[in-house]
């Protein structure tokens, strides 16, 4: 029986790997048609929070070193390792402050030795839209996990330059120090050297501490480079568990750049076969500027 299982796993892995090889070539070919736009400076970037989904909002954006649902595609591709041993599919919907809404669909293979996933995400910001087609691959080891991401994106409705297809990338790692403490780091868009770009080079550093069955705390420091009016921003979050699979969340994002700070609170369920979460978001300086996010993930 063990020999049969090895053959099935190997066959499954080869099929997944072949699909992702095709996807990489396909996304690269699409983006190549607008490669000159990729290296040209853009006039107005989308806000930092447009890369976040429901799970990362629940922790105020602290997602570099902790479980963040399907949000790892945009924040730290090494986060796919939290699905190790399972496959999953799911999505999110967000309607947030600043006329911002987004939805996503994703699928993850965490069974193969090299974990992999794909995501489609659509973001509306006023009259502008951002379509994201994302691939992430992660390799878990006994010391930690290293991941890389490829992101093919299309912008519409921007003022000035920037509309059309673009290609960018990300890389990250998560290192576990025992069962409770983890450290994470990720970088995005290192190849973009222009000022005021849609893809500013971004560094995210984070840590999380888990007290099994009781709570998890997380903290991130985030910095955008090659842009005006940018400084270090900080996110912190708390998950409080009840019966190890259901609980409450709270988070705060301290923005010291050109966006608003905000706080969040939410509820989640993480059962063996399904994850469900909902989060309320409130900007710190305006009681009337609020929003919500929801997500559902099926595991098998």
Short mmCIF file of C-alpha atoms in Angstrom, two decimals:
data_model
loop_
_atom_site.label_atom_id
_atom_site.label_comp_id
_atom_site.label_asym_id
_atom_site.label_seq_id
_atom_site.Cartn_x
_atom_site.Cartn_y
_atom_site.Cartn_z
CA UNK A 1 0.00 0.00 0.00
CA UNK A 2 2.84 2.40 0.80
CA UNK A 3 4.29 1.93 -2.70
CA UNK A 4 0.93 2.72 -4.25
CA UNK A 5 0.58 5.87 -2.19
CA UNK A 6 4.01 7.06 -3.32
CA UNK A 7 3.05 6.62 -6.97
CA UNK A 8 -0.19 8.57 -6.51
CA UNK A 9 1.52 11.40 -4.70
CA UNK A 10 4.25 11.63 -7.32
CA UNK A 11 1.72 11.64 -10.17
CA UNK A 12 -0.35 14.32 -8.43
CA UNK A 13 2.72 16.47 -7.87
CA UNK A 14 3.87 16.20 -11.50
CA UNK A 15 0.44 17.27 -12.75
CA UNK A 16 0.39 20.28 -10.43
CA UNK A 17 3.96 21.22 -11.37
CA UNK A 18 3.16 20.99 -15.09
CA UNK A 19 0.12 23.23 -14.65
CA UNK A 20 2.10 25.89 -12.81
CA UNK A 21 4.88 25.81 -15.40
CA UNK A 22 2.26 26.53 -18.06
CA UNK A 23 0.77 29.31 -15.92
CA UNK A 24 4.15 31.00 -15.45
CA UNK A 25 4.79 31.02 -19.21
CA UNK A 26 1.25 32.26 -19.89
CA UNK A 27 1.40 35.12 -17.39
CA UNK A 28 4.86 36.14 -18.55
CA UNK A 29 3.74 36.21 -22.18
CA UNK A 30 0.74 38.41 -21.40
CA UNK A 31 2.81 40.84 -19.36
CA UNK A 32 5.58 41.04 -21.94
CA UNK A 33 3.31 42.98 -24.30
CA UNK A 34 3.37 45.94 -21.90
CA UNK A 35 6.87 45.53 -20.44
CA UNK A 36 7.84 49.17 -21.21
CA UNK A 37 4.96 50.30 -18.95
CA UNK A 38 6.39 48.15 -16.15
CA UNK A 39 9.60 50.17 -15.95
CA UNK A 40 7.98 53.57 -16.43
CA UNK A 41 7.06 55.63 -13.37
CA UNK A 42 3.35 55.80 -12.61
CA UNK A 43 1.50 58.79 -11.24
CA UNK A 44 -0.73 57.36 -8.49
CA UNK A 45 -0.27 54.07 -6.60
CA UNK A 46 -3.13 52.07 -5.16
CA UNK A 47 -3.24 52.25 -1.34
CA UNK A 48 -1.25 49.68 0.61
CA UNK A 49 -4.42 48.13 1.99
CA UNK A 50 -5.62 47.07 -1.49
CA UNK A 51 -3.27 44.07 -1.21
CA UNK A 52 -4.98 42.80 1.94
CA UNK A 53 -7.88 40.40 2.27
CA UNK A 54 -10.11 39.43 5.17
CA UNK A 55 -7.59 37.45 7.24
CA UNK A 56 -4.89 40.11 7.22
CA UNK A 57 -7.43 42.85 7.99
CA UNK A 58 -8.52 40.82 11.03
CA UNK A 59 -5.01 41.30 12.47
CA UNK A 60 -4.67 44.93 11.43
CA UNK A 61 -2.40 43.90 8.57
CA UNK A 62 0.07 41.84 10.65
CA UNK A 63 0.45 38.90 8.27
CA UNK A 64 4.17 38.32 7.62
CA UNK A 65 4.68 35.56 10.20
CA UNK A 66 1.22 34.18 10.95
CA UNK A 67 -1.70 32.43 9.29
CA UNK A 68 -3.44 34.88 6.97
CA UNK A 69 -5.84 32.69 4.99
CA UNK A 70 -5.37 33.20 1.25
CA UNK A 71 -3.81 36.67 1.74
CA UNK A 72 -0.27 35.27 1.55
CA UNK A 73 -0.31 35.72 -2.24
CA UNK A 74 0.08 39.49 -1.86
CA UNK A 75 1.86 39.66 1.51
CA UNK A 76 4.28 36.75 1.99
CA UNK A 77 4.30 33.78 -0.42
CA UNK A 78 5.95 31.59 2.25
CA UNK A 79 2.61 31.73 4.09
CA UNK A 80 1.29 28.97 1.83
CA UNK A 81 3.07 26.59 4.24
CA UNK A 82 0.24 27.04 6.76
CA UNK A 83 -1.83 24.80 4.46
CA UNK A 84 0.83 22.05 4.55
CA UNK A 85 -0.76 18.62 4.39
CA UNK A 86 -4.04 19.86 2.90
CA UNK A 87 -5.45 21.27 -0.31
CA UNK A 88 -7.81 24.23 -0.09
CA UNK A 89 -9.98 26.54 -2.13
CA UNK A 90 -11.80 29.70 -1.13
CA UNK A 91 -12.26 33.40 -1.50
CA UNK A 92 -13.09 36.70 0.16
CA UNK A 93 -15.22 39.80 -0.32
CA UNK A 94 -14.41 43.23 1.16
CA UNK A 95 -16.26 46.54 1.12
CA UNK A 96 -14.06 49.09 2.87
CA UNK A 97 -13.53 52.77 3.54
CA UNK A 98 -12.50 55.05 0.71
CA UNK A 99 -14.81 53.58 -1.95
CA UNK A 100 -12.71 50.39 -1.96
CA UNK A 101 -14.10 46.91 -2.63
CA UNK A 102 -12.45 43.64 -3.64
CA UNK A 103 -13.09 39.93 -4.11
CA UNK A 104 -10.85 36.94 -4.72
CA UNK A 105 -10.86 33.23 -5.57
CA UNK A 106 -7.89 30.94 -4.84
CA UNK A 107 -6.78 27.32 -4.78
CA UNK A 108 -3.84 25.77 -2.89
CA UNK A 109 -2.02 22.44 -3.09
CA UNK A 110 -0.37 21.88 0.29
CA UNK A 111 0.03 18.12 -0.11
CA UNK A 112 2.96 17.99 -2.55
CA UNK A 113 6.55 18.51 -1.34
CA UNK A 114 6.53 21.91 -3.06
CA UNK A 115 3.38 23.76 -1.98
CA UNK A 116 1.71 25.87 -4.68
CA UNK A 117 -1.33 28.05 -5.20
CA UNK A 118 -3.08 30.39 -7.64
CA UNK A 119 -5.36 33.37 -6.99
CA UNK A 120 -7.56 35.72 -9.00
CA UNK A 121 -8.31 39.02 -7.27
CA UNK A 122 -10.35 42.02 -8.44
CA UNK A 123 -10.18 45.42 -6.69
CA UNK A 124 -12.34 48.49 -7.35
CA UNK A 125 -11.15 51.86 -6.06
CA UNK A 126 -13.54 54.56 -7.21
CA UNK A 127 -13.43 54.47 -11.02
CA UNK A 128 -10.15 52.50 -11.11
CA UNK A 129 -9.81 48.72 -11.18
CA UNK A 130 -6.94 46.35 -10.47
CA UNK A 131 -7.05 42.76 -11.73
CA UNK A 132 -4.50 40.38 -10.18
CA UNK A 133 -3.54 36.90 -11.39
CA UNK A 134 -1.14 35.49 -8.84
CA UNK A 135 0.99 32.38 -8.43
CA UNK A 136 2.86 31.34 -5.28
CA UNK A 137 5.24 28.44 -4.66
CA UNK A 138 6.76 27.56 -1.27
CA UNK A 139 9.22 24.95 -0.09
CA UNK A 140 8.87 23.99 3.59
CA UNK A 141 11.83 22.57 5.54
CA UNK A 142 12.48 21.71 9.18
CA UNK A 143 14.11 25.15 9.59
CA UNK A 144 11.44 27.25 7.90
CA UNK A 145 9.74 27.96 4.59
CA UNK A 146 10.89 29.97 1.57
CA UNK A 147 8.36 31.17 -1.00
CA UNK A 148 8.24 33.14 -4.25
CA UNK A 149 5.34 34.77 -6.05
CA UNK A 150 4.64 35.94 -9.58
CA UNK A 151 1.96 38.61 -10.08
CA UNK A 152 0.47 39.58 -13.43
CA UNK A 153 -1.83 42.58 -13.03
CA UNK A 154 -3.98 44.84 -15.16
CA UNK A 155 -4.96 48.41 -14.23
CA UNK A 156 -7.84 50.38 -15.74
CA UNK A 157 -9.13 53.90 -15.09
CA UNK A 158 -5.91 55.37 -13.68
CA UNK A 159 -5.12 59.04 -14.23
CA UNK A 160 -1.99 59.37 -16.35
CA UNK A 161 0.35 56.48 -17.08
CA UNK A 162 -0.04 53.00 -15.70
CA UNK A 163 -3.10 51.52 -17.39
CA UNK A 164 -2.62 48.06 -18.89
CA UNK A 165 -0.76 44.86 -18.00
CA UNK A 166 2.21 44.69 -15.63
CA UNK A 167 4.38 41.96 -14.16
CA UNK A 168 5.97 41.96 -10.73
CA UNK A 169 7.21 39.47 -8.15
CA UNK A 170 7.63 38.78 -4.45
CA UNK A 171 9.68 36.54 -2.15
CA UNK A 172 9.46 35.69 1.52
CA UNK A 173 10.38 33.35 4.33
CA UNK A 174 8.93 32.18 7.63
CA UNK A 175 11.20 30.73 10.33
CA UNK A 176 9.74 28.88 13.31
CA UNK A 177 11.58 29.07 16.63
CA UNK A 178 9.88 26.19 18.42
CA UNK A 179 6.13 25.59 18.29
CA UNK A 180 5.01 29.02 19.45
CA UNK A 181 7.31 31.69 18.01
CA UNK A 182 7.67 32.56 14.33
CA UNK A 183 9.50 35.24 12.34
CA UNK A 184 8.62 36.31 8.82
CA UNK A 185 9.97 38.62 6.13
CA UNK A 186 8.93 39.41 2.58
CA UNK A 187 9.97 41.73 -0.24
CA UNK A 188 7.96 42.88 -3.23
CA UNK A 189 8.79 44.53 -6.55
CA UNK A 190 12.55 44.79 -6.05
CA UNK A 191 13.08 45.40 -9.78
CA UNK A 192 11.06 48.63 -9.77
CA UNK A 193 13.56 51.50 -9.38
CA UNK A 194 11.31 54.38 -10.43
CA UNK A 195 9.85 56.99 -8.09
CA UNK A 196 6.09 57.20 -7.38
CA UNK A 197 5.42 53.79 -8.88
CA UNK A 198 2.48 51.42 -8.81
CA UNK A 199 5.03 48.84 -7.63
CA UNK A 200 7.25 50.47 -5.02
CA UNK A 201 9.84 48.11 -3.52
CA UNK A 202 8.28 47.03 -0.23
CA UNK A 203 9.76 45.35 2.83
CA UNK A 204 7.62 43.59 5.45
CA UNK A 205 9.04 42.21 8.71
CA UNK A 206 6.95 40.39 11.27
CA UNK A 207 6.76 38.11 14.27
CA UNK A 208 4.00 36.12 15.96
CA UNK A 209 3.60 34.25 19.22
CA UNK A 210 1.06 31.46 19.71
CA UNK A 211 -0.12 30.22 23.09
CA UNK A 212 -1.85 26.98 22.01
CA UNK A 213 -5.56 26.93 22.61
CA UNK A 214 -5.63 30.44 24.09
CA UNK A 215 -4.32 33.29 21.92
CA UNK A 216 -1.97 34.46 19.17
CA UNK A 217 -0.35 37.91 18.92
CA UNK A 218 1.34 39.30 15.81
CA UNK A 219 3.32 42.38 14.86
CA UNK A 220 4.51 43.70 11.47
CA UNK A 221 6.66 46.62 10.34
CA UNK A 222 6.11 47.66 6.70
CA UNK A 223 8.08 50.13 4.57
CA UNK A 224 7.60 51.30 0.99
CA UNK A 225 10.65 52.68 -0.83
CA UNK A 226 11.21 54.92 -3.88
CA UNK A 227 8.07 56.92 -3.02
CA UNK A 228 7.49 60.34 -1.52
CA UNK A 229 5.90 60.79 1.92
CA UNK A 230 6.63 57.23 3.07
CA UNK A 231 7.75 56.03 6.48
CA UNK A 232 7.60 52.83 8.52
CA UNK A 233 4.04 51.67 9.19
CA UNK A 234 3.13 49.18 11.92
CA UNK A 235 0.41 46.57 12.32
CA UNK A 236 -0.49 44.57 15.41
CA UNK A 237 -3.15 41.95 15.95
CA UNK A 238 -4.61 39.50 18.47
CA UNK A 239 -6.53 36.25 18.04
CA UNK A 240 -8.28 34.84 21.12
CA UNK A 241 -9.30 31.19 20.77
CA UNK A 242 -12.21 29.32 22.30
CA UNK A 243 -12.14 25.52 22.01
CA UNK A 244 -9.10 25.97 19.69
CA UNK A 245 -11.18 26.45 16.52
CA UNK A 246 -13.42 29.45 17.11
CA UNK A 247 -12.48 32.87 18.41
CA UNK A 248 -12.30 36.64 18.18
CA UNK A 249 -9.80 38.98 16.52
CA UNK A 250 -8.68 42.56 17.07
CA UNK A 251 -6.10 44.63 15.23
CA UNK A 252 -4.68 48.10 14.72
CA UNK A 253 -2.71 49.57 11.81
CA UNK A 254 -0.50 52.57 12.63
CA UNK A 255 0.05 54.42 9.37
CA UNK A 256 2.81 57.05 9.43
CA UNK A 257 2.79 57.64 5.68
CA UNK A 258 0.00 59.01 3.49
CA UNK A 259 -2.91 56.75 4.45
CA UNK A 260 -5.29 56.49 7.41
CA UNK A 261 -4.72 54.43 10.53
CA UNK A 262 -7.56 52.04 11.45
CA UNK A 263 -8.68 49.38 13.90
CA UNK A 264 -10.52 46.11 13.33
CA UNK A 265 -12.47 43.50 15.23
CA UNK A 266 -13.87 40.21 14.01
CA UNK A 267 -14.83 36.58 14.55
CA UNK A 268 -13.54 33.39 12.97
CA UNK A 269 -14.16 29.66 12.79
CA UNK A 270 -11.38 27.23 11.80
CA UNK A 271 -12.80 23.74 11.65
CA UNK A 272 -10.98 20.75 10.11
CA UNK A 273 -12.74 21.21 6.75
CA UNK A 274 -13.79 24.86 6.63
CA UNK A 275 -12.56 28.31 7.70
CA UNK A 276 -15.00 31.22 7.97
CA UNK A 277 -14.16 34.77 9.03
CA UNK A 278 -15.77 38.20 9.20
CA UNK A 279 -14.13 41.49 10.18
CA UNK A 280 -15.35 45.02 10.89
CA UNK A 281 -12.96 47.88 10.02
CA UNK A 282 -13.03 51.46 11.30
CA UNK A 283 -10.69 54.33 10.40
CA UNK A 284 -9.24 55.94 13.51
CA UNK A 285 -9.95 59.57 12.57
CA UNK A 286 -13.50 59.21 11.28
CA UNK A 287 -16.37 57.36 12.94
CA UNK A 288 -18.30 57.39 9.65
CA UNK A 289 -15.50 55.75 7.62
CA UNK A 290 -15.92 52.03 8.07
CA UNK A 291 -16.19 48.74 6.21
CA UNK A 292 -16.27 44.95 6.49
CA UNK A 293 -14.62 41.85 5.06
CA UNK A 294 -15.72 38.19 4.81
CA UNK A 295 -13.99 34.98 3.74
CA UNK A 296 -14.65 31.26 3.31
CA UNK A 297 -12.05 28.50 2.76
CA UNK A 298 -12.78 24.80 2.17
CA UNK A 299 -10.03 22.28 3.05
CA UNK A 300 -9.76 18.70 1.80
#
